[in-house]
mmCIF file of C-alpha atoms in Angstrom:
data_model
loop_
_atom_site.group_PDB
_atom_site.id
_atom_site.type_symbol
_atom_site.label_atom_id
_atom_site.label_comp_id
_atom_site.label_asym_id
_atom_site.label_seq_id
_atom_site.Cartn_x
_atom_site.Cartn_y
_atom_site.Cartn_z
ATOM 1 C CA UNK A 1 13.032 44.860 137.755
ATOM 2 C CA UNK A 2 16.503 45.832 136.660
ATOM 3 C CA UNK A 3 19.756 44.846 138.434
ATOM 4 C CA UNK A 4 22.448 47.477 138.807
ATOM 5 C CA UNK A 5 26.594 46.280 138.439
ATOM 6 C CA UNK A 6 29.302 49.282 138.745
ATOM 7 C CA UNK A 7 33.174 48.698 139.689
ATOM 8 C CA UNK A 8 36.155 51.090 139.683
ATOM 9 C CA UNK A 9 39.498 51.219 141.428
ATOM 10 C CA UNK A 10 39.894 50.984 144.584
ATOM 11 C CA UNK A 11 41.342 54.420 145.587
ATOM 12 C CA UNK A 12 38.376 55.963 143.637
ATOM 13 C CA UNK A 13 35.775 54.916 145.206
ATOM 14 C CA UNK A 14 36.123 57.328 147.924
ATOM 15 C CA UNK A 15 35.778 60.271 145.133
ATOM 16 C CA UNK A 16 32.046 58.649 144.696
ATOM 17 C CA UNK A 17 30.677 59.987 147.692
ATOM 18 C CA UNK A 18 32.214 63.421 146.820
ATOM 19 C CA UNK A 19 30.537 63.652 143.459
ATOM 20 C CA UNK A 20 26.838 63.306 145.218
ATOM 21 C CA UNK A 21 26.528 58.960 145.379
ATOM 22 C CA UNK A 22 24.330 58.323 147.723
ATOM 23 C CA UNK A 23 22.001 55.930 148.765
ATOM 24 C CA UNK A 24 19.356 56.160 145.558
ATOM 25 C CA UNK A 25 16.386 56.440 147.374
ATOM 26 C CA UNK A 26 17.404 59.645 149.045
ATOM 27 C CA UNK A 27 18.320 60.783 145.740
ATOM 28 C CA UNK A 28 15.994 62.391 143.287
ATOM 29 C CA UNK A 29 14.974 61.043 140.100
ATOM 30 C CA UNK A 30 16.394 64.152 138.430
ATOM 31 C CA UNK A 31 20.039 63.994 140.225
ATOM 32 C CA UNK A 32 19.731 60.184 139.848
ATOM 33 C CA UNK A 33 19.496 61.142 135.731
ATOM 34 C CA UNK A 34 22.645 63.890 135.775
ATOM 35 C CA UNK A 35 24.727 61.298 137.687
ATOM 36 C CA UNK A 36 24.376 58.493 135.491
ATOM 37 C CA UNK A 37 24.297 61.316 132.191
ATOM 38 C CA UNK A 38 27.836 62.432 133.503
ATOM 39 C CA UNK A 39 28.821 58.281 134.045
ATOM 40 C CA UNK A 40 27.982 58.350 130.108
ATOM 41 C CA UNK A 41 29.671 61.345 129.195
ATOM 42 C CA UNK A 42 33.423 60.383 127.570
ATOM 43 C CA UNK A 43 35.363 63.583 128.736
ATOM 44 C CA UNK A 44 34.309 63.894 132.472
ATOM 45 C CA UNK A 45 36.276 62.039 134.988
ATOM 46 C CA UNK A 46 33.357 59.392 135.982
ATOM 47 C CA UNK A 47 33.253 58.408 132.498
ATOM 48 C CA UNK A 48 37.304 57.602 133.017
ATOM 49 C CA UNK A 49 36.778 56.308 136.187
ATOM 50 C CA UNK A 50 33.897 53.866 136.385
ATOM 51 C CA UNK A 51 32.125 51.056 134.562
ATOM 52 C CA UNK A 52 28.768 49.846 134.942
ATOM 53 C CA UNK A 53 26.203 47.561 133.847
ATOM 54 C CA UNK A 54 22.729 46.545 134.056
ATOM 55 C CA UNK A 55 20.621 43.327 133.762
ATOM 56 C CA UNK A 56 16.909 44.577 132.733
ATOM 57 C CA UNK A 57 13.603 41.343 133.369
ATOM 58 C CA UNK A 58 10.475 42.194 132.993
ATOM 59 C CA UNK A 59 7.319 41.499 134.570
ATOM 60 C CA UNK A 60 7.083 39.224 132.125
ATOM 61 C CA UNK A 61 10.068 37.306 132.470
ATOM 62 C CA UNK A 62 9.613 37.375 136.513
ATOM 63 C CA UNK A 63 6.318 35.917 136.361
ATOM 64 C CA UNK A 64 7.097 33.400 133.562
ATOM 65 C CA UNK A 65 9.453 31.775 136.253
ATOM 66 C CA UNK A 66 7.466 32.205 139.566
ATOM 67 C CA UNK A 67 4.457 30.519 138.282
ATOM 68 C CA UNK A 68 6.288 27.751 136.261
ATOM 69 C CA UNK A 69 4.120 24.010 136.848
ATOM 70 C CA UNK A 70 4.512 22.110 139.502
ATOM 71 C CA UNK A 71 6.433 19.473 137.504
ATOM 72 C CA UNK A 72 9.239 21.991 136.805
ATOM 73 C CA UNK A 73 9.725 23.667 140.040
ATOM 74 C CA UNK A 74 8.964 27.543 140.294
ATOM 75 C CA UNK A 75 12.259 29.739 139.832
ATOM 76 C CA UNK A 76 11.608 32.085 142.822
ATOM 77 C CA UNK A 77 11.881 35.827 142.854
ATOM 78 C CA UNK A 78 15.218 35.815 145.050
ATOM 79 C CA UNK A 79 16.815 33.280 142.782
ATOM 80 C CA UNK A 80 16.320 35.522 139.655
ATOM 81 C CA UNK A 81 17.840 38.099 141.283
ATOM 82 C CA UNK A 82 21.071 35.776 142.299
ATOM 83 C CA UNK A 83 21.766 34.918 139.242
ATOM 84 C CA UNK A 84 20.804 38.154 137.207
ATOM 85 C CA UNK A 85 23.666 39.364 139.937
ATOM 86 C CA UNK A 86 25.858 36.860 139.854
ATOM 87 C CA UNK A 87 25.927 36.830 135.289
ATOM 88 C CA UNK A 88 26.344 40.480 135.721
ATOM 89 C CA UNK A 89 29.592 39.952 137.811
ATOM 90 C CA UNK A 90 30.738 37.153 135.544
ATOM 91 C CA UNK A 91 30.680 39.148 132.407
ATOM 92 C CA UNK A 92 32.945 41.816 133.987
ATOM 93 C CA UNK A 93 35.657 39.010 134.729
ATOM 94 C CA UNK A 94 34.892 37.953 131.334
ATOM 95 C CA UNK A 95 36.135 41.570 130.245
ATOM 96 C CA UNK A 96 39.688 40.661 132.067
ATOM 97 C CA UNK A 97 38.595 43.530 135.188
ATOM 98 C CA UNK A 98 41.090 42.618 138.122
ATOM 99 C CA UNK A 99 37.956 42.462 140.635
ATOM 100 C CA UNK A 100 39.385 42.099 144.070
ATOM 101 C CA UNK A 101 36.383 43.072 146.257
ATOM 102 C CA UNK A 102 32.829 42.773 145.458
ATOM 103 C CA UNK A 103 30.319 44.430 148.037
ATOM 104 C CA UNK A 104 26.475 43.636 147.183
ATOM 105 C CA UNK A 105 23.090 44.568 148.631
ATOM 106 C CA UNK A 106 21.215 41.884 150.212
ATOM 107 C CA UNK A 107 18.256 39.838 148.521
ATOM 108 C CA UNK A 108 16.619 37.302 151.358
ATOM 109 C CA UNK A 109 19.771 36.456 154.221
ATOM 110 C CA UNK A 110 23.023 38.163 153.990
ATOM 111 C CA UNK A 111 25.022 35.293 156.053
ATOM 112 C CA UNK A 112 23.480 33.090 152.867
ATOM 113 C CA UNK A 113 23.555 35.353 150.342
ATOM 114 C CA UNK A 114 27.315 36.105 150.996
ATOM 115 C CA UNK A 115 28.571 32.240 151.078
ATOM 116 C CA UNK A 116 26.904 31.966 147.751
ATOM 117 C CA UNK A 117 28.401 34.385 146.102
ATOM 118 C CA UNK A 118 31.751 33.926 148.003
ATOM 119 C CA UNK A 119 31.946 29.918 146.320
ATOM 120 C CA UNK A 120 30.818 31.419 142.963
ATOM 121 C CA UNK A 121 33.977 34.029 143.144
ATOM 122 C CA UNK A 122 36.007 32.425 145.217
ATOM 123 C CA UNK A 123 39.030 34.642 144.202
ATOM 124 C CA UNK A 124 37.728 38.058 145.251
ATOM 125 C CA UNK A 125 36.577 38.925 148.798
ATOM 126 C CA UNK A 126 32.665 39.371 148.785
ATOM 127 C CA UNK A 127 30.150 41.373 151.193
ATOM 128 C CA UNK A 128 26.932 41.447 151.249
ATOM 129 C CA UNK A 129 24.925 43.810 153.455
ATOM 130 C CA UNK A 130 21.192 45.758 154.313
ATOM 131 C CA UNK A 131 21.567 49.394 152.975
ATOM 132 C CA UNK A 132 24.465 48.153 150.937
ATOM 133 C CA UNK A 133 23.998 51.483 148.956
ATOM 134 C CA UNK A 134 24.162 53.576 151.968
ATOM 135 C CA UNK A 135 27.477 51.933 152.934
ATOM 136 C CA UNK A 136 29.472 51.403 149.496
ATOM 137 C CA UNK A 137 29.851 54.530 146.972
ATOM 138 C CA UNK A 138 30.204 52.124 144.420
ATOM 139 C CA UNK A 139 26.834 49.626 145.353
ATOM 140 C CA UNK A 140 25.137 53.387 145.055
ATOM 141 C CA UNK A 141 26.791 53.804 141.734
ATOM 142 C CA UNK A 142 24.895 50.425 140.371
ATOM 143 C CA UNK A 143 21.920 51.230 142.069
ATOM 144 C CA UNK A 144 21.468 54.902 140.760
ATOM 145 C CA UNK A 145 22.362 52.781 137.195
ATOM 146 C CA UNK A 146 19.356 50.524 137.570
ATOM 147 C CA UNK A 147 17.308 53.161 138.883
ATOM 148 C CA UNK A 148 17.412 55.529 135.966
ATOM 149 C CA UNK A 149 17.351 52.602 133.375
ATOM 150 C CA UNK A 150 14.232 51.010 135.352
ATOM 151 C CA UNK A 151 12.277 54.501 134.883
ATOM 152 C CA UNK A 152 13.418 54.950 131.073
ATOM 153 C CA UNK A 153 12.155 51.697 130.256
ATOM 154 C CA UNK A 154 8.436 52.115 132.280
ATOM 155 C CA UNK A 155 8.433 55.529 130.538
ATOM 156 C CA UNK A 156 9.531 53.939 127.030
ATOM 157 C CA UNK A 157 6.923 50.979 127.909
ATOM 158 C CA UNK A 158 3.794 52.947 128.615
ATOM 159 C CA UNK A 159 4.205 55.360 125.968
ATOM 160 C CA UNK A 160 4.308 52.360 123.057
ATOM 161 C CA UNK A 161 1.301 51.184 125.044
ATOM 162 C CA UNK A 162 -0.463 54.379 124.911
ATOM 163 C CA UNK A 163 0.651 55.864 121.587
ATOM 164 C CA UNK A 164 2.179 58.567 123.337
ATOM 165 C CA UNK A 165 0.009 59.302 126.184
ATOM 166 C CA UNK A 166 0.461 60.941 129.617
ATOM 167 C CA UNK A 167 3.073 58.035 131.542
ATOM 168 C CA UNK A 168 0.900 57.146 135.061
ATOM 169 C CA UNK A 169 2.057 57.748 138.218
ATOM 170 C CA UNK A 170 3.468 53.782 139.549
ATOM 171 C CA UNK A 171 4.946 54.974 142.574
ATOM 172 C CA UNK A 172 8.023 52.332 143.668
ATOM 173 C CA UNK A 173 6.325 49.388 142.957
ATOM 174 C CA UNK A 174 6.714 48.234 146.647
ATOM 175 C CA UNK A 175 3.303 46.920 147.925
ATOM 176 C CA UNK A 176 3.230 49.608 150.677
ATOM 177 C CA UNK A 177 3.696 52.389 148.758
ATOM 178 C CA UNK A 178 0.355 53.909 148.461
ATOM 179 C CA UNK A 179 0.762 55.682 145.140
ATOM 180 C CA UNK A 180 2.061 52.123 143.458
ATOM 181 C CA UNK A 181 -1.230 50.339 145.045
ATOM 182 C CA UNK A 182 -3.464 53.294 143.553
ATOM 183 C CA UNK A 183 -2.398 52.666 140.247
ATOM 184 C CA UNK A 184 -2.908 49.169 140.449
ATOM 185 C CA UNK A 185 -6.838 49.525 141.525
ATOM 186 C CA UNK A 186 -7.322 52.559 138.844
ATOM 187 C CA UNK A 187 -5.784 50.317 136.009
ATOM 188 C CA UNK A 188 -6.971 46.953 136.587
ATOM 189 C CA UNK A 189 -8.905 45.429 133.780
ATOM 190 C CA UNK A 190 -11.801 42.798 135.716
ATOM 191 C CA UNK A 191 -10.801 40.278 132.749
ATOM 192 C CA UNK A 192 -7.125 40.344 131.940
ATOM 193 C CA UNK A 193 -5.866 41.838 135.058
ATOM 194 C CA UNK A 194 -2.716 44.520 133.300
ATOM 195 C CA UNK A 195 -0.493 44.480 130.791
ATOM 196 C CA UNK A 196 2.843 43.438 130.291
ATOM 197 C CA UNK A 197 4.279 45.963 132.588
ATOM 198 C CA UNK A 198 2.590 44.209 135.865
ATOM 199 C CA UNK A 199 3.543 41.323 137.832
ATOM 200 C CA UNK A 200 1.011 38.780 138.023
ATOM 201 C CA UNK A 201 3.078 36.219 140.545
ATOM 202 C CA UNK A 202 3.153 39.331 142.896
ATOM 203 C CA UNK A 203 1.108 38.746 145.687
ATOM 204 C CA UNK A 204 -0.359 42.402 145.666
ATOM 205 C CA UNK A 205 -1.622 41.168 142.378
ATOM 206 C CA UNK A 206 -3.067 38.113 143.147
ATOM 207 C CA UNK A 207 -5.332 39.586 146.360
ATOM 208 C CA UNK A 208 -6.545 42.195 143.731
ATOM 209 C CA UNK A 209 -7.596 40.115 141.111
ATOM 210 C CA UNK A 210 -8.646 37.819 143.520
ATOM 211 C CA UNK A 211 -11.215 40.610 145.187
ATOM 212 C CA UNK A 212 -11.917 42.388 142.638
ATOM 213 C CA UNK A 213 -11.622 41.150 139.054
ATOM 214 C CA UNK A 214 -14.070 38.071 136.907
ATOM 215 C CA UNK A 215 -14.222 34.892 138.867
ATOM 216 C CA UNK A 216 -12.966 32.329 135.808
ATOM 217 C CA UNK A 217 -14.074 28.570 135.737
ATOM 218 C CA UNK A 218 -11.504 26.674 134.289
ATOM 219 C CA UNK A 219 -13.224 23.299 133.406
ATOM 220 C CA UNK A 220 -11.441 20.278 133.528
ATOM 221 C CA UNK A 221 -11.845 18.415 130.354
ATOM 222 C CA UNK A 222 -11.027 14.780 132.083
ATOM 223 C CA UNK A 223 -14.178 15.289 134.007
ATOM 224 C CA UNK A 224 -16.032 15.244 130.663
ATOM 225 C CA UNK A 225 -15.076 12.068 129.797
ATOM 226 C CA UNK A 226 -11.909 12.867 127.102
ATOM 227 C CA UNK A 227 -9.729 10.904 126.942
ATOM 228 C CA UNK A 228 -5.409 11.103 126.686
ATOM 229 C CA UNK A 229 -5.131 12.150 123.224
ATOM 230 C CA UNK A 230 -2.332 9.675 122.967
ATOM 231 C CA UNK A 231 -3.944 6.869 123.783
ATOM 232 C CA UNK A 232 -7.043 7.499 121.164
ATOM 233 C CA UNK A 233 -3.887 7.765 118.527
ATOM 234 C CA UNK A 234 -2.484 4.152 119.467
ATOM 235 C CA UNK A 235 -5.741 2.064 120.078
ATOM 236 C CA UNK A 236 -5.004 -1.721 120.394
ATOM 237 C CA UNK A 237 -7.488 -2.597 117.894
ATOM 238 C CA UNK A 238 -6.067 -1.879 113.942
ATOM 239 C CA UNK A 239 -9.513 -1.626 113.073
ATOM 240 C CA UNK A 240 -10.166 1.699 115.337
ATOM 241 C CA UNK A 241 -6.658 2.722 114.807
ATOM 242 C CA UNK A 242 -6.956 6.039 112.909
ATOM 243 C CA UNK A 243 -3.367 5.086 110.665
ATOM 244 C CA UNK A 244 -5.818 2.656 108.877
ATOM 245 C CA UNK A 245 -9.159 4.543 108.243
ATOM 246 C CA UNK A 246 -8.358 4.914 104.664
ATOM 247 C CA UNK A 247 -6.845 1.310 104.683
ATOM 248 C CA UNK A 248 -3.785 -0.522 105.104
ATOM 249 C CA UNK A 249 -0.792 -0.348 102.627
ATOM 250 C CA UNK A 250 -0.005 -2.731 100.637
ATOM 251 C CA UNK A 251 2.374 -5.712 102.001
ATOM 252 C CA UNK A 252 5.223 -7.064 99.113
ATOM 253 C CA UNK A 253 3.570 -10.547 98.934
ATOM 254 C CA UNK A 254 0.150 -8.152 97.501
ATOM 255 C CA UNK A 255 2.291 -5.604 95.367
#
């Protein structure tokens, strides 16, 4: 997943619509690319005018915090992308920006969302919203940002992973996108599942593997009789204690 920051003045933002921002999903990936090629070129008037920024977690790094022990507490999908947000908008105040409004697409509630971020930035006037980048040039500025950078690095990812080879078709990645799901049944390995570009804590996943890959018996080596390995390291008895199988040193009264 990658998460999308842009900002420019105020009176600008109106000039985003004009220069084809739009909500990103309407977009192609093609005008999606020229936008954010013309955001990176220095001597056009985007380049002048805007600033962006993206936060880039893989699959990897997702999962690695979903499916974290009990004992730790899983780090839930929403809450990554809170503070992936919320560390993207920090380093722009970091870079002295003058940020007066900040308007954000919603992940889980709005109302919530909102008085998060509003006592993280408590400064600037905050707005969080459904279709965010339908409503605010600028939130489809970041978006069309994290969109482009989100297909470079799949593209980049699967052509390491093939040596080159023709990049599959993964659709969105949204669980009812038919094209995303197809991909997941044609790829899946009955052993390890996918690789690193796949989301194992997604549920999608987990009903896959679950009907269709290895069943896996993960014994439990307490039921085997094993003991703590601690405790077999500090036995009460010195003469079973495994400091003095080659003997004891030698006390000053024997030296």
């Amino acid at each position: 997943m990658v998460y999308g920051i842009a900002y420019c003045v105020s009176d600008y933002e109106k000039s985003l619509s004009k220069k084809g921002f739009d909500d990103s999903k309407k977009l192609t990936a093609e005008v999606r690319s020229d936008l954010l090629q013309e955001i990176c070129t220095s001597d056009t008037e985007l380049h002048a005018n805007v600033g962006w920024a993206v936060r880039v977690m893989s699959a990897r790094d997702i999962s690695s915090g979903m499916l974290r022990p009990a004992g730790v507490g899983a780090y839930n999908l929403n809450a990554q992308a809170h503070d992936a947000t919320m560390n993207l908008i920090d380093e722009v105040l970091k870079k002295g920006i003058n940020v007066k409004e900040i308007f954000v697409d919603t992940v889980g509630t709005a109302t919530t969302y909102q008085a998060k971020l509003q006592r993280r930035f408590p400064t600037t006037k905050v707005t969080v919203s459904k279709k965010a980048d339908s409503l605010y040039p600028s939130v489809s500025v970041a978006s069309i940002c994290a969109k482009v950078t989100r297909d470079f690095a799949l593209k980049e990812s699967f052509n390491l992973a093939s040596g080159g080879g023709e990049v599959p078709n993964t659709g969105s990645g949204y669980p009812g996108d038919p094209k995303s799901v197809a991909y997941l049944k044609g790829s899946m390995d009955t052993l390890f599942g996918w690789g690193c570009e796949t989301r194992f804590s997604w549920s999608t996943t987990a009903e896959l593997l679950k009907k269709d890959a290895e069943a896996v018996d993960w014994p439990d080596n307490d039921d085997e009789g094993n003991g703590d390995i601690g405790a077999f390291m500090s036995t009460s008895s010195a003469g079973n204690d495994v400091r003095y199988w080659f003997g004891k040193p030698a006390t000053a009264a024997e030296l």
